[in-house]
Amino acid sequence: MIKLTEYSKSGGCAAKIGPGHLSGILCSLPQMTHPQLMVGLDTSDDAGVYKLDATTALIQTVDFFTPIVDEPYVFGQIAAANSLSDIYAMGGKPLTAMNIVAFPVCKLDAAVLSDILRGGLEKVTEAGAVLVGGHSIQDNEPKYGLSVTGVAHPDAILTNAGAQPGDVLLLTKAIGTGVLTMAARADMFEEGVRAAIDSMRQLNKTAAEVMSGFTIHACTDVTGFGLLGHLSEMVTASHVAAEIYTKDLPFLPEAQNAAAMGLVPEGAYHTREYLKNVTFASNVADVLQDLCFDPQTSGGLLLSVAATDAERLLASLRAAGVDEASIIGRITGKGAGTIYVY
Ligand code: CO
Ligand code: CO
Ligand code: CO
């Protein structure tokens, strides 16, 4: 069997990239302002939002990456679920998707690409969206992802900027896909790797449908900057402070063992180094600290919800089959984006 991840050489980047590094470059572009623009480049949100009329806002996002698993079909499923997630994180419903493909036609069989695309299409279909096109180039490394367009009522758009003091923080998927994809490359922790793959190819669709029945103050999905990287964007944009309880964090099976063995992606350390606003209580184990920064692929939704709604939302998520949904912390008050981890 081919080892698709062997063609994925840019997984680690020589430059130190943390939250804000690339966005710093993007922000050096002249800022776009437009009367219809609801969410643009400036707040590190999951997608751009453009108000079409009083009842419809257009949500647009794009995401693609190199293979993180060896099976082409599964890679396609994961990459598509990851791309679709940014629409759900904005409170939207995906309508259309386009493939973005880079492929080494001379090195890999065309059947590999067709498997990747079939995996992606399965997830687009499961999301109730329509694949309408795409673009492919010849490249030394395979890369795949989607550009996705969705819609929501303008009043229902969820950004990362609305968290309020007293809110409860809820996470809808277990953490550890970064350490476990490292474990997969080392042929270790088979059970954990299987659980990570199942988690990564699971859409955030059900979680998004359940949360649409509640008043959510802020939402984002947990991806490349890990739980604390994305929480940091939320608390900074919302001008609040937060605390996280590691005893309540949901972890994938064997994620803690993999982290304890040092199978921690470099990105976790870059994010940790970059974030100056995070303080750990002295008794939080190193392994748990590492996992708080573990870069996630197709991670869960991180929700900030009024304390009075939190238990009901949690029960509804669990009842709908979002089994790993957990209350993981709270917004403590106004602030400059500080996070305390217990
Ligand atoms: Co996102
Ligand atoms: Co994204
Ligand atoms: Co073209």
Coordinates of C-alpha atoms and ligand atoms in Angstrom, one line a residue:
M1 CA 0.0 0.0 0.0
I2 CA 1.2 3.5 -0.7
K3 CA 2.1 5.7 2.2
L4 CA 0.4 8.9 1.3
T5 CA 1.9 10.8 4.2
E6 CA 5.4 10.2 2.8
Y7 CA 4.5 12.6 0.1
S8 CA 3.6 15.2 2.6
K9 CA 6.9 16.9 3.4
S10 CA 5.6 20.3 4.4
G11 CA 3.8 19.1 7.5
G12 CA 6.5 20.9 9.6
C13 CA 7.4 24.4 8.6
A14 CA 10.9 25.7 9.1
A15 CA 9.5 29.1 10.0
K16 CA 8.0 29.6 13.5
I17 CA 4.3 30.0 12.7
G18 CA 1.9 30.7 15.5
P19 CA -1.5 32.4 15.6
G20 CA -1.0 35.8 14.3
H21 CA 2.2 35.2 12.2
L22 CA 0.5 34.8 8.9
S23 CA -2.5 36.9 9.9
G24 CA 0.1 39.7 10.5
I25 CA 1.1 39.5 6.9
L26 CA -2.6 39.4 5.7
C27 CA -3.4 42.4 7.9
S28 CA -0.7 44.4 6.2
L29 CA -3.0 44.4 3.2
P30 CA -5.1 47.5 3.0
Q31 CA -8.2 46.8 5.2
M32 CA -11.4 46.3 3.1
T33 CA -14.5 48.1 4.4
H34 CA -17.8 47.7 2.7
P35 CA -21.3 48.4 3.9
Q36 CA -22.3 44.7 3.2
L37 CA -19.1 43.2 4.8
M38 CA -20.1 41.7 8.2
V39 CA -16.9 39.7 9.0
G40 CA -13.6 40.4 7.2
L41 CA -10.0 39.6 7.6
D42 CA -9.4 41.7 10.8
T43 CA -10.8 39.5 13.6
S44 CA -9.2 36.0 12.8
D45 CA -12.6 34.5 12.4
D46 CA -13.5 31.2 10.7
A47 CA -14.9 32.6 7.5
G48 CA -15.8 35.8 5.7
V49 CA -19.4 37.0 5.8
Y50 CA -21.1 39.3 3.3
K51 CA -24.7 40.5 3.8
L52 CA -26.7 39.9 0.7
D53 CA -30.0 41.3 1.9
A54 CA -32.0 41.7 5.2
T55 CA -32.5 37.9 5.5
T56 CA -29.4 36.3 3.9
A57 CA -25.7 36.5 4.7
L58 CA -23.2 34.8 2.5
I59 CA -20.4 32.8 4.3
Q60 CA -17.2 31.9 2.4
T61 CA -14.2 29.9 3.5
V62 CA -11.3 27.9 2.0
D63 CA -9.0 25.3 3.6
F64 CA -6.6 22.7 2.2
F65 CA -3.5 20.7 3.4
T66 CA -1.2 17.8 2.7
P67 CA -2.1 14.2 3.7
I68 CA -2.3 13.5 7.4
V69 CA -3.4 9.9 6.9
D70 CA -2.2 7.2 4.4
E71 CA -5.6 6.1 3.0
P72 CA -6.6 8.5 0.2
Y73 CA -10.4 8.1 0.7
V74 CA -10.0 8.9 4.4
F75 CA -7.8 11.9 3.7
G76 CA -10.5 13.2 1.4
Q77 CA -13.2 12.8 4.0
I78 CA -11.1 14.5 6.7
A79 CA -10.0 17.4 4.5
A80 CA -13.6 18.0 3.4
A81 CA -15.0 17.8 7.0
N82 CA -12.4 20.2 8.1
S83 CA -13.3 22.7 5.3
L84 CA -17.0 22.5 5.9
S85 CA -16.5 23.1 9.6
D86 CA -15.8 26.8 9.2
I87 CA -19.3 27.3 7.8
Y88 CA -20.8 25.5 10.8
A89 CA -18.6 27.6 13.2
M90 CA -20.2 30.7 11.8
G91 CA -23.7 29.4 12.4
G92 CA -24.3 28.7 8.7
K93 CA -25.5 26.0 6.4
P94 CA -23.1 24.9 3.6
L95 CA -24.6 25.2 0.1
T96 CA -21.9 24.7 -2.4
A97 CA -18.3 23.5 -2.5
M98 CA -15.3 23.5 -4.9
N99 CA -12.4 21.1 -4.9
I100 CA -8.9 22.5 -4.5
V101 CA -6.3 19.9 -5.7
A102 CA -2.6 19.7 -6.0
F103 CA -1.3 16.3 -7.2
P104 CA 2.0 14.7 -8.3
V105 CA 0.7 13.1 -11.5
C106 CA 4.2 11.6 -12.3
K107 CA 4.7 10.0 -8.8
L108 CA 1.2 8.8 -7.8
D109 CA -1.4 6.8 -9.5
A110 CA -4.5 8.7 -10.7
A111 CA -6.6 6.2 -8.7
V112 CA -5.2 7.8 -5.5
L113 CA -6.6 11.2 -6.5
S114 CA -9.9 9.8 -7.5
D115 CA -10.2 8.1 -4.0
I116 CA -9.3 11.4 -2.3
L117 CA -12.0 13.2 -4.3
R118 CA -14.6 10.5 -3.6
G119 CA -14.0 10.8 0.1
G120 CA -14.4 14.6 -0.1
L121 CA -17.6 14.2 -2.1
E122 CA -19.1 11.9 0.4
K123 CA -18.7 14.5 3.1
V124 CA -20.1 17.3 0.9
T125 CA -23.1 15.2 0.2
E126 CA -23.5 14.3 3.9
A127 CA -23.5 18.1 4.6
G128 CA -26.4 18.5 2.2
A129 CA -24.2 20.7 0.0
V130 CA -23.5 20.5 -3.8
L131 CA -20.0 20.1 -5.4
V132 CA -20.0 22.7 -8.2
G133 CA -16.5 22.7 -9.5
G134 CA -12.9 23.1 -8.5
H135 CA -9.3 23.6 -9.7
S136 CA -6.3 21.3 -9.8
I137 CA -2.6 21.8 -10.4
Q138 CA 0.4 19.5 -10.8
D139 CA 2.6 19.7 -7.7
N140 CA 5.3 17.7 -5.9
E141 CA 3.1 17.1 -2.9
P142 CA -0.6 16.2 -2.9
K143 CA -2.8 18.8 -1.3
Y144 CA -6.6 18.8 -1.0
G145 CA -9.4 20.8 0.5
L146 CA -12.5 22.7 -0.3
S147 CA -13.7 26.2 -0.8
V148 CA -17.2 26.3 0.7
T149 CA -20.0 28.8 0.5
G150 CA -22.8 28.8 2.9
V151 CA -25.7 31.0 4.1
A152 CA -27.3 32.1 7.4
H153 CA -29.7 34.8 8.5
P154 CA -27.6 37.9 9.2
D155 CA -28.8 37.9 12.9
A156 CA -27.8 34.2 13.3
I157 CA -24.1 34.7 12.3
L158 CA -21.8 33.5 15.1
T159 CA -18.4 35.2 15.4
N160 CA -15.6 34.6 17.9
A161 CA -16.2 38.2 19.3
G162 CA -19.4 37.9 21.4
A163 CA -18.3 35.9 24.5
Q164 CA -19.7 37.6 27.7
P165 CA -18.6 37.5 31.3
G166 CA -20.4 34.6 33.1
D167 CA -20.7 32.5 29.9
V168 CA -19.8 28.8 30.0
L169 CA -17.4 27.3 27.5
L170 CA -18.4 24.1 25.8
L171 CA -16.3 21.9 23.4
T172 CA -18.0 19.4 21.1
K173 CA -15.1 17.0 20.1
A174 CA -12.3 15.3 22.1
I175 CA -8.7 16.7 21.8
G176 CA -5.7 14.9 20.5
T177 CA -5.8 14.5 16.7
G178 CA -2.4 16.2 16.4
V179 CA -0.5 13.8 18.7
L180 CA -2.4 10.8 17.3
T181 CA -1.6 11.6 13.7
M182 CA 2.1 11.7 14.9
A183 CA 1.4 8.3 16.5
A184 CA 0.0 7.0 13.2
R185 CA 3.2 7.8 11.4
A186 CA 5.2 6.0 14.1
D187 CA 2.8 3.0 13.8
M188 CA 1.8 3.3 17.5
F189 CA -1.4 3.6 19.6
E190 CA -3.6 1.9 17.0
E191 CA -6.8 2.4 19.1
G192 CA -6.2 6.1 19.6
V193 CA -5.4 6.5 15.9
R194 CA -8.6 4.9 14.9
A195 CA -10.6 7.1 17.3
A196 CA -8.8 10.2 15.9
I197 CA -9.6 9.3 12.3
D198 CA -13.3 8.8 13.2
S199 CA -13.4 12.1 15.0
M200 CA -11.7 14.0 12.2
R201 CA -14.0 12.7 9.5
Q202 CA -17.1 13.5 11.6
L203 CA -18.9 16.7 10.4
N204 CA -19.8 19.4 12.9
K205 CA -23.2 19.4 11.3
T206 CA -25.2 17.8 14.2
A207 CA -23.5 20.0 16.8
A208 CA -24.3 23.1 14.6
E209 CA -28.0 22.0 14.2
V210 CA -28.4 21.5 17.9
M211 CA -26.7 24.9 18.8
S212 CA -29.0 26.8 16.4
G213 CA -31.8 26.2 18.9
F214 CA -29.9 28.1 21.6
T215 CA -28.5 31.6 22.1
I216 CA -24.8 31.2 21.5
H217 CA -22.7 34.3 22.2
A218 CA -19.5 33.2 20.4
C219 CA -18.3 30.2 18.4
T220 CA -15.2 29.0 16.6
D221 CA -13.9 25.6 15.6
V222 CA -10.7 24.2 17.1
T223 CA -8.1 23.6 14.4
G224 CA -4.4 24.3 13.8
F225 CA -3.7 26.5 16.8
G226 CA -5.2 24.0 19.3
L227 CA -7.7 24.6 22.0
L228 CA -5.9 27.5 23.7
G229 CA -4.9 29.2 20.4
H230 CA -8.5 29.4 19.2
L231 CA -9.8 30.2 22.7
S232 CA -7.2 33.0 22.7
E233 CA -8.6 34.4 19.5
M234 CA -12.1 34.3 21.0
V235 CA -11.3 36.0 24.3
T236 CA -9.1 38.6 22.6
A237 CA -11.8 39.5 20.1
S238 CA -14.5 39.5 22.9
H239 CA -12.3 41.6 25.4
V240 CA -12.9 39.0 28.1
A241 CA -10.8 36.6 30.3
A242 CA -11.4 32.9 30.6
E243 CA -10.5 29.8 32.7
I244 CA -10.3 26.2 31.6
Y245 CA -10.5 23.1 33.8
T246 CA -8.2 20.4 32.4
K247 CA -10.0 17.7 34.5
D248 CA -13.1 18.4 32.4
L249 CA -11.4 18.3 29.0
P250 CA -12.4 15.4 26.7
F251 CA -9.4 13.6 25.3
L252 CA -9.2 11.0 22.5
P253 CA -8.2 7.5 23.8
E254 CA -4.4 7.2 24.2
A255 CA -3.8 10.9 23.4
Q256 CA -2.3 11.4 26.8
N257 CA 0.0 8.4 26.3
A258 CA 1.1 9.7 22.9
A259 CA 1.8 13.1 24.3
A260 CA 3.7 11.6 27.2
M261 CA 5.9 9.8 24.7
G262 CA 6.8 13.1 23.1
L263 CA 4.7 12.6 20.0
V264 CA 3.7 16.3 20.1
P265 CA 3.6 18.2 16.8
E266 CA 6.0 21.1 16.5
G267 CA 3.1 23.5 16.0
A268 CA 2.0 23.0 19.6
Y269 CA 5.3 24.5 20.8
H270 CA 5.1 27.4 18.4
T271 CA 1.6 28.3 19.6
R272 CA 2.6 28.0 23.2
E273 CA 5.6 30.2 22.6
Y274 CA 3.6 32.8 20.8
L275 CA 0.7 33.1 23.3
K276 CA 1.7 35.4 26.2
N277 CA -1.8 35.5 27.7
V278 CA -2.0 31.9 29.1
T279 CA -1.1 30.9 32.7
F280 CA -1.1 27.3 33.9
A281 CA -1.8 26.5 37.6
S282 CA 1.4 24.9 39.0
N283 CA -0.2 21.4 39.3
V284 CA -1.3 21.0 35.7
A285 CA 0.8 18.1 34.3
D286 CA 3.1 18.8 31.3
V287 CA 1.2 16.3 29.2
L288 CA -2.1 18.2 29.7
Q289 CA -0.4 21.5 29.0
D290 CA 0.9 20.1 25.7
L291 CA -2.5 18.8 24.7
C292 CA -4.1 22.2 25.3
F293 CA -1.9 23.4 22.3
D294 CA -2.2 20.3 20.2
P295 CA -3.0 21.3 16.7
Q296 CA -6.4 19.8 15.7
T297 CA -7.6 18.9 12.3
S298 CA -11.4 19.0 11.8
G299 CA -11.7 19.7 15.6
G300 CA -14.9 20.4 17.5
L301 CA -16.8 23.6 17.9
L302 CA -15.9 25.8 20.9
L303 CA -19.0 27.6 22.2
S304 CA -19.5 30.4 24.6
V305 CA -23.1 30.2 26.0
A306 CA -25.0 31.8 28.9
A307 CA -24.6 29.8 32.1
T308 CA -28.4 29.4 32.3
D309 CA -28.4 27.5 28.9
A310 CA -25.2 25.5 29.3
E311 CA -26.6 22.3 30.9
R312 CA -29.6 22.2 28.6
L313 CA -27.3 22.7 25.5
L314 CA -24.9 20.0 26.8
A315 CA -27.8 17.5 27.3
S316 CA -29.2 18.3 23.8
L317 CA -25.8 17.7 22.2
R318 CA -25.3 14.4 24.0
A319 CA -28.9 13.3 23.1
A320 CA -28.2 14.1 19.4
G321 CA -25.1 11.8 19.5
V322 CA -22.4 14.5 20.0
D323 CA -21.0 12.1 22.7
E324 CA -17.8 14.0 23.5
A325 CA -19.5 17.4 24.1
S326 CA -18.2 18.8 27.5
I327 CA -18.3 21.9 29.6
I328 CA -14.6 22.8 29.8
G329 CA -14.5 26.3 31.4
R330 CA -16.0 29.7 31.7
I331 CA -15.6 33.4 30.9
T332 CA -14.6 35.0 34.1
G333 CA -15.0 38.7 33.4
K334 CA -13.9 41.6 31.2
G335 CA -10.3 41.4 30.3
A336 CA -7.6 41.6 27.7
G337 CA -7.8 38.0 26.6
T338 CA -6.1 36.3 29.5
I339 CA -6.6 32.6 30.0
Y340 CA -6.0 30.7 33.3
V341 CA -5.8 26.9 33.1
Y342 CA -6.4 24.8 36.1
Ligands
CO1 CO -12.0 27.7 11.8
CO2 CO -10.2 27.3 8.4
CO3 CO -9.3 26.7 -13.3

